[in-house]
PDB file of C-alpha atoms in Angstrom:
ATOM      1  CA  UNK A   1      67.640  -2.792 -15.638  1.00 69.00           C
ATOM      2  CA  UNK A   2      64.366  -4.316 -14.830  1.00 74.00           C
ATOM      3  CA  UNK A   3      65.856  -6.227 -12.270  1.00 81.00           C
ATOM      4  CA  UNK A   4      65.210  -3.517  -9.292  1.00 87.00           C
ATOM      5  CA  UNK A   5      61.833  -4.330  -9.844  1.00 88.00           C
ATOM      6  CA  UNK A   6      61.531  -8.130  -9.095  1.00 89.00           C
ATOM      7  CA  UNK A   7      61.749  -8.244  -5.381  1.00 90.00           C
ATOM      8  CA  UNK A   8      63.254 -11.629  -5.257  1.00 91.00           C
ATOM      9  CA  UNK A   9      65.923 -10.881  -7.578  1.00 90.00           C
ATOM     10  CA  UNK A  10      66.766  -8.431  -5.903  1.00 91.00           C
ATOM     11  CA  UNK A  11      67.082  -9.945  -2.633  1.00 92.00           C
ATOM     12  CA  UNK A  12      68.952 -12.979  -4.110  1.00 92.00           C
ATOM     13  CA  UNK A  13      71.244 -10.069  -4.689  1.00 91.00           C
ATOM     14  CA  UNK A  14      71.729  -7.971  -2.409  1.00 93.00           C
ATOM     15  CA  UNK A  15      70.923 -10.032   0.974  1.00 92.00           C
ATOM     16  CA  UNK A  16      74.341 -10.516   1.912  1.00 95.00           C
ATOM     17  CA  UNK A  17      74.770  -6.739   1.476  1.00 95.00           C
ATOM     18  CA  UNK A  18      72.043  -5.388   3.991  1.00 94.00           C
ATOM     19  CA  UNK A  19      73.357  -1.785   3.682  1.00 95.00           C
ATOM     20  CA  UNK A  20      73.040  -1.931  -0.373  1.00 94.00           C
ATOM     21  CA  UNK A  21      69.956  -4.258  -0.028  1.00 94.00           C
ATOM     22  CA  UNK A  22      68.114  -1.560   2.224  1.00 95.00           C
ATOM     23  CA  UNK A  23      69.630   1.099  -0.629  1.00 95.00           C
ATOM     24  CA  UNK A  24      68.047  -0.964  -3.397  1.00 93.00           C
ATOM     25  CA  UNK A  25      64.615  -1.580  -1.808  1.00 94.00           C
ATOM     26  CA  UNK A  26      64.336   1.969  -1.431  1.00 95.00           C
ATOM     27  CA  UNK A  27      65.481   2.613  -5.283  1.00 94.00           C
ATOM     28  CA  UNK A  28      62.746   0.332  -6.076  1.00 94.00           C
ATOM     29  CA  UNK A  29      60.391   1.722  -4.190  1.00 94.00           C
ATOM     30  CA  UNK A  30      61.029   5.207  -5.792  1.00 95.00           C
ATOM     31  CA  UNK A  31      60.512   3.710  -8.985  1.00 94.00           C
ATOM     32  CA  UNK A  32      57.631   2.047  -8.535  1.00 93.00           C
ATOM     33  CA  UNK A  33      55.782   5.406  -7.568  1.00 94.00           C
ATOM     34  CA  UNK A  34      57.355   7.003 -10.870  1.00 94.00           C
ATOM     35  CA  UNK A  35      56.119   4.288 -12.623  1.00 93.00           C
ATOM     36  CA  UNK A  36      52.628   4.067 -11.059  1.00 93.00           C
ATOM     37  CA  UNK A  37      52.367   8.109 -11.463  1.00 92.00           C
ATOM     38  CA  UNK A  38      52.982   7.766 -15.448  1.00 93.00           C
ATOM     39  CA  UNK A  39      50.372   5.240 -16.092  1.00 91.00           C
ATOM     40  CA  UNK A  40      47.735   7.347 -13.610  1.00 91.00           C
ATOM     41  CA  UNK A  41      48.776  11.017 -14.361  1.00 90.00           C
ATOM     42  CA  UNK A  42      47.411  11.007 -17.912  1.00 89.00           C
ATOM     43  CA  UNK A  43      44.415   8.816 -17.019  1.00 88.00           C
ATOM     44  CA  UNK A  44      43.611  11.141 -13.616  1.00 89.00           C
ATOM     45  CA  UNK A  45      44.465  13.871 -15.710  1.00 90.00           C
ATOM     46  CA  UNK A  46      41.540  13.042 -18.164  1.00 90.00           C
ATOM     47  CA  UNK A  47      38.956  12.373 -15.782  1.00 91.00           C
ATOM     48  CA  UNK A  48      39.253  15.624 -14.490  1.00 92.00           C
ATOM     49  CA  UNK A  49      39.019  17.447 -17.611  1.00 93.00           C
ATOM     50  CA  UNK A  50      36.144  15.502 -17.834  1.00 94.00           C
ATOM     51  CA  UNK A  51      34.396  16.577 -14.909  1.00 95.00           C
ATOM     52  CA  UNK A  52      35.748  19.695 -14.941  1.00 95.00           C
ATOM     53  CA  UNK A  53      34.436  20.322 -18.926  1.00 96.00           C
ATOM     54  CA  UNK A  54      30.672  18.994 -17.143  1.00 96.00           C
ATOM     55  CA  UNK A  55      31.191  21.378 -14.344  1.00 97.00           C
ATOM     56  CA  UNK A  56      31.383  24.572 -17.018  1.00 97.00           C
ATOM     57  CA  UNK A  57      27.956  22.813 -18.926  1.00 98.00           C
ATOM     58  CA  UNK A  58      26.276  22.298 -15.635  1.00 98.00           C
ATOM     59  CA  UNK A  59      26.447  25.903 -14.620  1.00 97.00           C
ATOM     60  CA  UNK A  60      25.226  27.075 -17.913  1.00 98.00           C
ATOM     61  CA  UNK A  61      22.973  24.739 -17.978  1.00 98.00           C
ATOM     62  CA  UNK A  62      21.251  25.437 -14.898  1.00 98.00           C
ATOM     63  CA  UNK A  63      21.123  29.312 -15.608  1.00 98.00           C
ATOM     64  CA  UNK A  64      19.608  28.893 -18.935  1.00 98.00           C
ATOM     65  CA  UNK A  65      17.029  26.696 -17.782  1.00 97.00           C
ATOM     66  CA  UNK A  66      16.150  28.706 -14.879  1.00 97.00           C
ATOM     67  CA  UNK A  67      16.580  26.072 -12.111  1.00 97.00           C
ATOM     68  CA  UNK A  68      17.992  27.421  -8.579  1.00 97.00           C
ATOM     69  CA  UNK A  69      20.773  24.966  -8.299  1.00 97.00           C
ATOM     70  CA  UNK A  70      24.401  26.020  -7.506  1.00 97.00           C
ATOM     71  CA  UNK A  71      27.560  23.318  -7.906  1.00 97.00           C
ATOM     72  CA  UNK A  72      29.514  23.647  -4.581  1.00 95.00           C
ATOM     73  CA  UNK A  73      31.918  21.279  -4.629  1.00 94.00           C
ATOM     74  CA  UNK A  74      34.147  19.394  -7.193  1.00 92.00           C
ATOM     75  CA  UNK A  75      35.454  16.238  -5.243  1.00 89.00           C
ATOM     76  CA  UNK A  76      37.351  13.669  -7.230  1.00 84.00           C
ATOM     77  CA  UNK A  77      35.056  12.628  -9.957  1.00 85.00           C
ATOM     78  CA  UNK A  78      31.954  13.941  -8.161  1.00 90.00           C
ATOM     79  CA  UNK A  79      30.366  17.140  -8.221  1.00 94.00           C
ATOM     80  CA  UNK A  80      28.064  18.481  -5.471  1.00 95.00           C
ATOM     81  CA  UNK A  81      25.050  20.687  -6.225  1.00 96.00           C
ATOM     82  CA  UNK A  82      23.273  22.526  -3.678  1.00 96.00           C
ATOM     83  CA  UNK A  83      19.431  23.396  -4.910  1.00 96.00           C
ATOM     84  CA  UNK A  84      16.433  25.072  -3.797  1.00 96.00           C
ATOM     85  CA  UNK A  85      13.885  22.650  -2.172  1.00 95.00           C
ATOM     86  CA  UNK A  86      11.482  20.970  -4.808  1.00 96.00           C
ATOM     87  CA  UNK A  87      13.739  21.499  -7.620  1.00 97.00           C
ATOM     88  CA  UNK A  88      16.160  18.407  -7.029  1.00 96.00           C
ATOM     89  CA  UNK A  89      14.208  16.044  -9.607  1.00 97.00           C
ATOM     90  CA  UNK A  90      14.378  18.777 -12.016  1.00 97.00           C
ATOM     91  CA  UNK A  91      18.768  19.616 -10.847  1.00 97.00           C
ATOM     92  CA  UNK A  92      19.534  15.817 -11.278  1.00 97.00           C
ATOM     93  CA  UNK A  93      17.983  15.035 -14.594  1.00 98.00           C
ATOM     94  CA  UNK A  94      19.932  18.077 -15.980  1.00 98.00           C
ATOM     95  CA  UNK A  95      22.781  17.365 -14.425  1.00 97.00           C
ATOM     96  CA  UNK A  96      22.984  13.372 -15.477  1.00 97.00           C
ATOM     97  CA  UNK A  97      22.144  14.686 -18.703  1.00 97.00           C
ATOM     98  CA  UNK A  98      25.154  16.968 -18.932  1.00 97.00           C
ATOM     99  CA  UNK A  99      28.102  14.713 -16.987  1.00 95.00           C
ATOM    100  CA  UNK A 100      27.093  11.843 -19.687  1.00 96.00           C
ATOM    101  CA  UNK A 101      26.928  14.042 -22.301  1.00 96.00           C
ATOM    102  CA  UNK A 102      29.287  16.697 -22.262  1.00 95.00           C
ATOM    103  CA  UNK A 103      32.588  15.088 -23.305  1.00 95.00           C
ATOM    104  CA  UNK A 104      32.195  12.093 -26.135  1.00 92.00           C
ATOM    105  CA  UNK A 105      34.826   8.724 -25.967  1.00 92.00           C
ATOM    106  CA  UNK A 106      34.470   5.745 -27.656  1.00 93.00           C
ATOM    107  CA  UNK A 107      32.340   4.477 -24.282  1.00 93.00           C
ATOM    108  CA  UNK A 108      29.315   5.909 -22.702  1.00 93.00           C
ATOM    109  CA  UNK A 109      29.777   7.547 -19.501  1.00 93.00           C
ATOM    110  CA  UNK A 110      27.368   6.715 -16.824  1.00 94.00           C
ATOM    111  CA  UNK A 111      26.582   9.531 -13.996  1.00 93.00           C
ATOM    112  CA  UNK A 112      23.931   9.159 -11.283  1.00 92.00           C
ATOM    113  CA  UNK A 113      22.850  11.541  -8.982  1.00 93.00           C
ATOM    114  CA  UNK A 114      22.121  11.017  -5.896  1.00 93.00           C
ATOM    115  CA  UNK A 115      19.876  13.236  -3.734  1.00 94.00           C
ATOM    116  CA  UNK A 116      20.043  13.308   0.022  1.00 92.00           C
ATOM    117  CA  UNK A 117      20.649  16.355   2.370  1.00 88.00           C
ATOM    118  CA  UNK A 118      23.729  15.803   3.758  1.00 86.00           C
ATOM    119  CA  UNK A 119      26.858  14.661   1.836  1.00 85.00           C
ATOM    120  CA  UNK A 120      28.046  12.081   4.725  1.00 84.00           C
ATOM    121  CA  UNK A 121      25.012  10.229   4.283  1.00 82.00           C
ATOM    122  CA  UNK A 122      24.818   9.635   1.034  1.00 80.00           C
ATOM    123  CA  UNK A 123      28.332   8.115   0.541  1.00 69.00           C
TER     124      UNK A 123
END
C-alpha cells in the first residue's frame, strides 16, 4: 500500500523490527526513484525531442543561410555553436529564432543565447 511511503508510518511500524525496518526503508527508497523516474521520464523525454527537433532546424538553418556556424555540443537543454568570428550576432538571432520556434505547445518557449568564448565562463 501507500504506507511504505510515509516515513513515519513506517517507522511506527517497523522500529521494533530494525532488520525489517532497514528492509522497508530500502523498499521505499526503491520506490521512490521508480516513482520519481515516471513523472520525469516522459517530461525529460520531451525536452529532448525538443532540443533535439531545434538541433536538426539549426543545422539547416545555418547552411541555407550561409552563416559559418557549426552546433558542437548538445548538453541537457542547451546547445553549443561554434562560429566564425563576426558572425555570432548573425548565429544567435537564427538560432533563438529556431529553438523558440521549431516545436509549437500551448506555451511559448523562451531561448537565449549567450555569446562568450569559452563555455566555463559563460555558465
Amino acid at each position: 500500500g501507500t504506507g511504505i511511503l510515509d516515513s513515519l508510518e513506517l517507522w511506527k511500524q517497523y522500529n521494533h523490527q530494525p532488520a525489517i525496518y532497514d528492509q522497508m526503508k530500502k523498499h521505499r527508497r526503491t520506490l521512490k526513484k521508480a516513482l520519481n523516474a515516471a513523472i520525469n521520464y516522459p517530461t525529460q523525454g520531451g525536452a529532448a525531442s525538443i532540443v533535439n527537433r531545434a538541433a536538426i532546424a539549426l543545422a539547416k538553418a545555418y547552411k541555407a543561410e550561409g552563416v559559418p556556424a557549426t552546433i558542437i555540443a548538445n548538453i541537457h537543454d542547451e546547445l553549443l555553436v561554434s562560429c566564425k568570428a563576426g558572425h555570432e550576432q548573425q548565429a544567435a538571432k537564427i538560432m533563438q529564432n529556431v529553438m523558440e520556434n521549431t516545436t509549437t505547445l500551448s506555451v511559448n518557449l523562451k531561448a537565449e543565447p549567450v555569446i562568450g568564448t569559452r563555455y566555463g565562463a559563460i555558465k
